[in-house]
Amino acid sequence: SQQGEEDPQALSIQEGENATMNCSYKTSINNLQWYRQNSGRGLVHLILIRSNEREKHSGRLRVTLDTSKKSSSLLITASRAADTASYFCAKPNQGGKLIFGQGTELSVKP
Amino acid sequence: DTAVSQTPKYLVTQMGNDKSIKCEQNLGHDTMYWYKQDSKKFLKIMFSYNNKELIINETVPNRFSPKSPDKAHLNLHINSLELGDSAVYFCASSQGTVGNQPQHFGDGTRLSIL
């Protein structure tokens, strides 16, 4: 079964607004990763957060991790039209395979 | 200076044909992967190689055969193509095998079976 489940499946916002995407998982993790996929392109790694970290920032991106709730969130602040993409969370299972969620499709309208 | 490059970008072929997809990475990584992404964007791992050795082999029909001539290359050959093989196939690479490093993806090969 999938280990990363994103919520919502789709999100539409206006430029300048913040976008929050959530990811839940079922078993314990040592890290959780977030990726972006622009239309027609491959996945691009955004942030890796380890199980002993609670929050991580990269530019306008903020990722939080709550291991007690088995959930993570990705916040994009002051969104731009160029942020329009699909966002995936992924976690490695015991065999080292990255298991991806179904993704959140973000649309940022200018 | 593309990090992970795969060719071709598009592949349109008839059912029953055999085709190959090539992948190369110039990141110096020791692990490479093949993923399949379906029309609903669900991404599933197919194979993984570490230093030319197969380490992950998911439940994939044996019509799919990966080959890694060296740690910078991982090719995928598909025999007797079927309609259900239509998807986007991504190559990726990382350093290490335990999933605690980011993976770098190519831009995908869009396979359409007629």
mmCIF file of C-alpha atoms in Angstrom:
data_model
loop_
_atom_site.group_PDB
_atom_site.id
_atom_site.type_symbol
_atom_site.label_atom_id
_atom_site.label_comp_id
_atom_site.label_asym_id
_atom_site.label_seq_id
_atom_site.Cartn_x
_atom_site.Cartn_y
_atom_site.Cartn_z
ATOM 1 C CA SER A 1 0.000 0.000 0.000
ATOM 2 C CA GLN A 2 1.084 3.596 -0.531
ATOM 3 C CA GLN A 3 2.959 5.177 2.333
ATOM 4 C CA GLY A 4 2.494 8.840 1.505
ATOM 5 C CA GLU A 5 -0.984 10.218 1.030
ATOM 6 C CA GLU A 6 -1.339 13.855 0.057
ATOM 7 C CA ASP A 7 -4.237 16.085 0.859
ATOM 8 C CA PRO A 8 -5.853 17.882 -0.869
ATOM 9 C CA GLN A 9 -5.682 16.171 -4.250
ATOM 10 C CA ALA A 10 -6.082 19.546 -5.959
ATOM 11 C CA LEU A 11 -5.655 23.121 -4.780
ATOM 12 C CA SER A 12 -6.369 26.331 -6.666
ATOM 13 C CA ILE A 13 -5.249 29.697 -5.274
ATOM 14 C CA GLN A 14 -4.487 33.237 -6.386
ATOM 15 C CA GLU A 15 -0.955 34.502 -6.819
ATOM 16 C CA GLY A 16 0.378 35.897 -3.554
ATOM 17 C CA GLU A 17 -1.622 33.516 -1.365
ATOM 18 C CA ASN A 18 -0.063 30.732 0.680
ATOM 19 C CA ALA A 19 -0.526 27.086 -0.267
ATOM 20 C CA THR A 20 -0.485 24.251 2.256
ATOM 21 C CA MET A 21 -0.290 20.597 1.316
ATOM 22 C CA ASN A 22 -0.413 17.731 3.776
ATOM 23 C CA CYS A 23 1.005 14.248 3.740
ATOM 24 C CA SER A 24 0.117 11.366 6.028
ATOM 25 C CA TYR A 25 1.913 8.065 6.380
ATOM 26 C CA LYS A 26 1.380 4.793 8.155
ATOM 27 C CA THR A 27 4.621 3.363 9.508
ATOM 28 C CA SER A 28 7.637 4.925 11.190
ATOM 29 C CA ILE A 29 10.103 6.823 9.038
ATOM 30 C CA ASN A 30 13.681 8.029 9.211
ATOM 31 C CA ASN A 31 13.008 10.782 6.711
ATOM 32 C CA LEU A 32 10.319 12.212 4.467
ATOM 33 C CA GLN A 33 10.930 13.946 1.155
ATOM 34 C CA TRP A 34 8.965 16.448 -0.907
ATOM 35 C CA TYR A 35 9.187 16.690 -4.684
ATOM 36 C CA ARG A 36 7.703 18.977 -7.330
ATOM 37 C CA GLN A 37 6.729 17.916 -10.839
ATOM 38 C CA ASN A 38 6.038 20.519 -13.502
ATOM 39 C CA SER A 39 3.874 19.467 -16.419
ATOM 40 C CA GLY A 40 5.821 17.292 -18.836
ATOM 41 C CA ARG A 41 8.936 17.201 -16.660
ATOM 42 C CA GLY A 42 10.579 14.918 -14.157
ATOM 43 C CA LEU A 43 10.338 15.215 -10.381
ATOM 44 C CA VAL A 44 12.554 17.743 -8.674
ATOM 45 C CA HIS A 45 13.627 17.244 -5.073
ATOM 46 C CA LEU A 46 12.588 20.112 -2.790
ATOM 47 C CA ILE A 47 13.268 19.235 0.842
ATOM 48 C CA LEU A 48 14.262 16.185 2.886
ATOM 49 C CA ILE A 49 13.288 16.293 6.551
ATOM 50 C CA ARG A 50 14.662 13.726 8.984
ATOM 51 C CA SER A 51 12.627 12.125 11.742
ATOM 52 C CA ASN A 52 14.448 14.089 14.445
ATOM 53 C CA GLU A 53 13.635 17.409 12.765
ATOM 54 C CA ARG A 54 10.367 19.283 13.227
ATOM 55 C CA GLU A 55 10.697 22.029 10.659
ATOM 56 C CA LYS A 56 12.833 22.872 7.665
ATOM 57 C CA HIS A 57 12.940 25.905 5.365
ATOM 58 C CA SER A 58 14.134 26.502 1.837
ATOM 59 C CA GLY A 59 13.364 29.927 0.389
ATOM 60 C CA ARG A 60 9.566 30.272 0.302
ATOM 61 C CA LEU A 61 9.090 26.623 1.259
ATOM 62 C CA ARG A 62 8.513 25.402 4.784
ATOM 63 C CA VAL A 63 8.153 21.747 5.669
ATOM 64 C CA THR A 64 6.996 20.506 9.060
ATOM 65 C CA LEU A 65 7.008 16.973 10.404
ATOM 66 C CA ASP A 66 4.906 15.615 13.253
ATOM 67 C CA THR A 67 5.985 12.042 13.912
ATOM 68 C CA SER A 68 3.363 11.568 16.643
ATOM 69 C CA LYS A 69 0.610 12.249 14.105
ATOM 70 C CA LYS A 70 2.541 10.627 11.252
ATOM 71 C CA SER A 71 2.053 13.669 9.092
ATOM 72 C CA SER A 72 4.000 16.343 7.264
ATOM 73 C CA SER A 73 3.017 19.573 5.595
ATOM 74 C CA LEU A 74 4.522 21.684 2.846
ATOM 75 C CA LEU A 75 3.797 25.392 2.940
ATOM 76 C CA ILE A 76 4.555 27.625 -0.027
ATOM 77 C CA THR A 77 4.364 31.283 0.944
ATOM 78 C CA ALA A 78 3.571 34.171 -1.416
ATOM 79 C CA SER A 79 2.828 31.770 -4.261
ATOM 80 C CA ARG A 80 3.624 32.576 -7.876
ATOM 81 C CA ALA A 81 2.167 31.314 -11.143
ATOM 82 C CA ALA A 82 5.437 29.416 -11.641
ATOM 83 C CA ASP A 83 4.647 27.331 -8.534
ATOM 84 C CA THR A 84 1.866 25.625 -10.518
ATOM 85 C CA ALA A 85 2.853 21.956 -10.449
ATOM 86 C CA SER A 86 2.145 18.631 -8.769
ATOM 87 C CA TYR A 87 3.711 18.130 -5.354
ATOM 88 C CA PHE A 88 4.543 14.704 -3.966
ATOM 89 C CA CYS A 89 5.684 13.449 -0.618
ATOM 90 C CA ALA A 90 7.763 10.290 -0.477
ATOM 91 C CA LYS A 91 9.161 8.126 2.255
ATOM 92 C CA PRO A 92 11.626 5.247 2.130
ATOM 93 C CA ASN A 93 10.425 1.873 3.301
ATOM 94 C CA GLN A 94 12.591 -0.672 5.073
ATOM 95 C CA GLY A 95 14.027 -1.900 1.790
ATOM 96 C CA GLY A 96 15.145 1.631 0.873
ATOM 97 C CA LYS A 97 12.463 2.074 -1.782
ATOM 98 C CA LEU A 98 10.926 5.525 -2.027
ATOM 99 C CA ILE A 99 7.153 5.233 -1.837
ATOM 100 C CA PHE A 100 5.389 8.217 -3.376
ATOM 101 C CA GLY A 101 1.969 9.561 -2.538
ATOM 102 C CA GLN A 102 -0.597 10.392 -5.198
ATOM 103 C CA GLY A 103 0.337 14.072 -5.227
ATOM 104 C CA THR A 104 -1.382 17.422 -4.821
ATOM 105 C CA GLU A 105 -2.039 19.345 -8.000
ATOM 106 C CA LEU A 106 -1.470 23.034 -7.262
ATOM 107 C CA SER A 107 -2.762 25.715 -9.597
ATOM 108 C CA VAL A 108 -1.718 29.311 -8.934
ATOM 109 C CA LYS A 109 -3.745 31.824 -10.901
ATOM 110 C CA PRO A 110 -2.129 35.126 -11.851
ATOM 111 C CA ASP B 1 25.144 19.609 -18.332
ATOM 112 C CA THR B 2 21.922 17.656 -17.774
ATOM 113 C CA ALA B 3 22.206 15.572 -14.623
ATOM 114 C CA VAL B 4 19.940 12.648 -15.570
ATOM 115 C CA SER B 5 19.126 12.313 -19.237
ATOM 116 C CA GLN B 6 16.946 9.719 -20.858
ATOM 117 C CA THR B 7 16.166 9.049 -24.492
ATOM 118 C CA PRO B 8 13.919 9.081 -26.326
ATOM 119 C CA LYS B 9 11.539 11.655 -24.846
ATOM 120 C CA TYR B 10 8.605 10.253 -26.834
ATOM 121 C CA LEU B 11 8.068 6.725 -28.063
ATOM 122 C CA VAL B 12 5.028 5.789 -30.144
ATOM 123 C CA THR B 13 4.905 2.203 -31.330
ATOM 124 C CA GLN B 14 2.643 -0.698 -32.196
ATOM 125 C CA MET B 15 1.547 -3.434 -29.837
ATOM 126 C CA GLY B 16 3.873 -6.406 -29.947
ATOM 127 C CA ASN B 17 7.014 -4.422 -30.792
ATOM 128 C CA ASP B 18 10.217 -4.373 -28.739
ATOM 129 C CA LYS B 19 11.691 -1.050 -27.632
ATOM 130 C CA SER B 20 14.485 0.310 -25.458
ATOM 131 C CA ILE B 21 14.866 3.424 -23.326
ATOM 132 C CA LYS B 22 18.299 4.679 -22.352
ATOM 133 C CA CYS B 23 19.352 6.609 -19.259
ATOM 134 C CA GLU B 24 22.599 8.245 -18.249
ATOM 135 C CA GLN B 25 23.553 10.246 -15.157
ATOM 136 C CA ASN B 26 26.611 12.463 -14.728
ATOM 137 C CA LEU B 27 26.184 13.043 -10.988
ATOM 138 C CA GLY B 28 28.580 10.317 -9.923
ATOM 139 C CA HIS B 29 25.761 8.496 -8.104
ATOM 140 C CA ASP B 30 26.020 4.783 -7.431
ATOM 141 C CA THR B 31 22.318 3.937 -7.559
ATOM 142 C CA MET B 32 19.879 4.240 -10.455
ATOM 143 C CA TYR B 33 16.158 3.531 -10.749
ATOM 144 C CA TRP B 34 13.342 3.036 -13.204
ATOM 145 C CA TYR B 35 9.873 4.282 -12.267
ATOM 146 C CA LYS B 36 6.542 4.048 -14.090
ATOM 147 C CA GLN B 37 4.025 6.906 -13.801
ATOM 148 C CA ASP B 38 0.473 6.160 -14.878
ATOM 149 C CA SER B 39 -2.169 8.512 -16.223
ATOM 150 C CA LYS B 40 -3.225 9.410 -12.660
ATOM 151 C CA LYS B 41 0.361 10.444 -11.868
ATOM 152 C CA PHE B 42 0.886 7.506 -9.527
ATOM 153 C CA LEU B 43 4.624 6.818 -9.473
ATOM 154 C CA LYS B 44 5.814 3.291 -8.812
ATOM 155 C CA ILE B 45 9.325 1.934 -8.672
ATOM 156 C CA MET B 46 10.171 -0.877 -11.071
ATOM 157 C CA PHE B 47 13.889 -1.552 -10.662
ATOM 158 C CA SER B 48 16.927 -0.282 -8.857
ATOM 159 C CA TYR B 49 20.619 -0.913 -9.523
ATOM 160 C CA ASN B 50 23.529 -0.168 -7.223
ATOM 161 C CA ASN B 51 26.986 -0.247 -8.837
ATOM 162 C CA LYS B 52 25.593 -2.294 -11.738
ATOM 163 C CA GLU B 53 23.939 -4.842 -9.411
ATOM 164 C CA LEU B 54 20.163 -5.306 -9.355
ATOM 165 C CA ILE B 55 18.885 -4.576 -5.839
ATOM 166 C CA ILE B 56 15.181 -3.871 -6.319
ATOM 167 C CA ASN B 57 13.026 -5.841 -8.693
ATOM 168 C CA GLU B 58 9.354 -5.132 -8.184
ATOM 169 C CA THR B 59 6.550 -7.272 -9.478
ATOM 170 C CA VAL B 60 7.095 -6.292 -13.074
ATOM 171 C CA PRO B 61 6.373 -8.554 -16.081
ATOM 172 C CA ASN B 62 9.520 -10.245 -17.281
ATOM 173 C CA ARG B 63 8.974 -8.537 -20.630
ATOM 174 C CA PHE B 64 10.782 -5.646 -18.918
ATOM 175 C CA SER B 65 14.527 -6.180 -18.670
ATOM 176 C CA PRO B 66 16.854 -3.557 -17.229
ATOM 177 C CA LYS B 67 20.561 -3.495 -17.995
ATOM 178 C CA SER B 68 23.299 -1.484 -16.339
ATOM 179 C CA PRO B 69 26.564 -1.563 -18.332
ATOM 180 C CA ASP B 70 28.197 0.745 -15.761
ATOM 181 C CA LYS B 71 27.037 2.739 -12.775
ATOM 182 C CA ALA B 72 26.338 5.833 -14.907
ATOM 183 C CA HIS B 73 23.944 4.053 -17.275
ATOM 184 C CA LEU B 74 20.725 2.133 -16.809
ATOM 185 C CA ASN B 75 18.724 1.040 -19.837
ATOM 186 C CA LEU B 76 15.275 -0.528 -20.023
ATOM 187 C CA HIS B 77 14.278 -2.961 -22.732
ATOM 188 C CA ILE B 78 10.639 -3.917 -23.177
ATOM 189 C CA ASN B 79 9.581 -6.917 -25.249
ATOM 190 C CA SER B 80 6.180 -7.567 -26.808
ATOM 191 C CA LEU B 81 4.700 -4.227 -25.854
ATOM 192 C CA GLU B 82 1.109 -4.215 -24.627
ATOM 193 C CA LEU B 83 -1.514 -1.459 -24.438
ATOM 194 C CA GLY B 84 -1.160 -1.354 -20.654
ATOM 195 C CA ASP B 85 2.501 -0.406 -20.990
ATOM 196 C CA SER B 86 1.479 3.086 -22.096
ATOM 197 C CA ALA B 87 2.824 5.407 -19.399
ATOM 198 C CA VAL B 88 5.659 7.772 -18.628
ATOM 199 C CA TYR B 89 8.862 6.016 -17.588
ATOM 200 C CA PHE B 90 11.308 7.914 -15.398
ATOM 201 C CA CYS B 91 14.920 7.188 -14.712
ATOM 202 C CA ALA B 92 16.397 8.492 -11.457
ATOM 203 C CA SER B 93 19.645 8.318 -9.528
ATOM 204 C CA SER B 94 20.835 8.820 -5.973
ATOM 205 C CA GLN B 95 23.853 8.266 -3.789
ATOM 206 C CA GLY B 96 23.335 5.219 -1.602
ATOM 207 C CA THR B 97 20.506 2.736 -1.397
ATOM 208 C CA VAL B 98 18.748 3.267 1.904
ATOM 209 C CA GLY B 99 16.474 6.094 0.797
ATOM 210 C CA ASN B 100 18.012 8.809 2.936
ATOM 211 C CA GLN B 101 19.321 10.834 0.008
ATOM 212 C CA PRO B 102 17.374 12.854 -2.593
ATOM 213 C CA GLN B 103 16.693 11.229 -5.921
ATOM 214 C CA HIS B 104 17.357 13.065 -9.177
ATOM 215 C CA PHE B 105 14.964 12.378 -12.030
ATOM 216 C CA GLY B 106 15.185 12.555 -15.791
ATOM 217 C CA ASP B 107 12.389 14.232 -17.744
ATOM 218 C CA GLY B 108 10.703 10.977 -18.644
ATOM 219 C CA THR B 109 9.956 8.919 -21.725
ATOM 220 C CA ARG B 110 6.336 9.055 -22.846
ATOM 221 C CA LEU B 111 5.480 5.643 -24.232
ATOM 222 C CA SER B 112 2.292 5.289 -26.265
ATOM 223 C CA ILE B 113 1.201 1.932 -27.586
ATOM 224 C CA LEU B 114 -1.110 1.955 -30.604
#
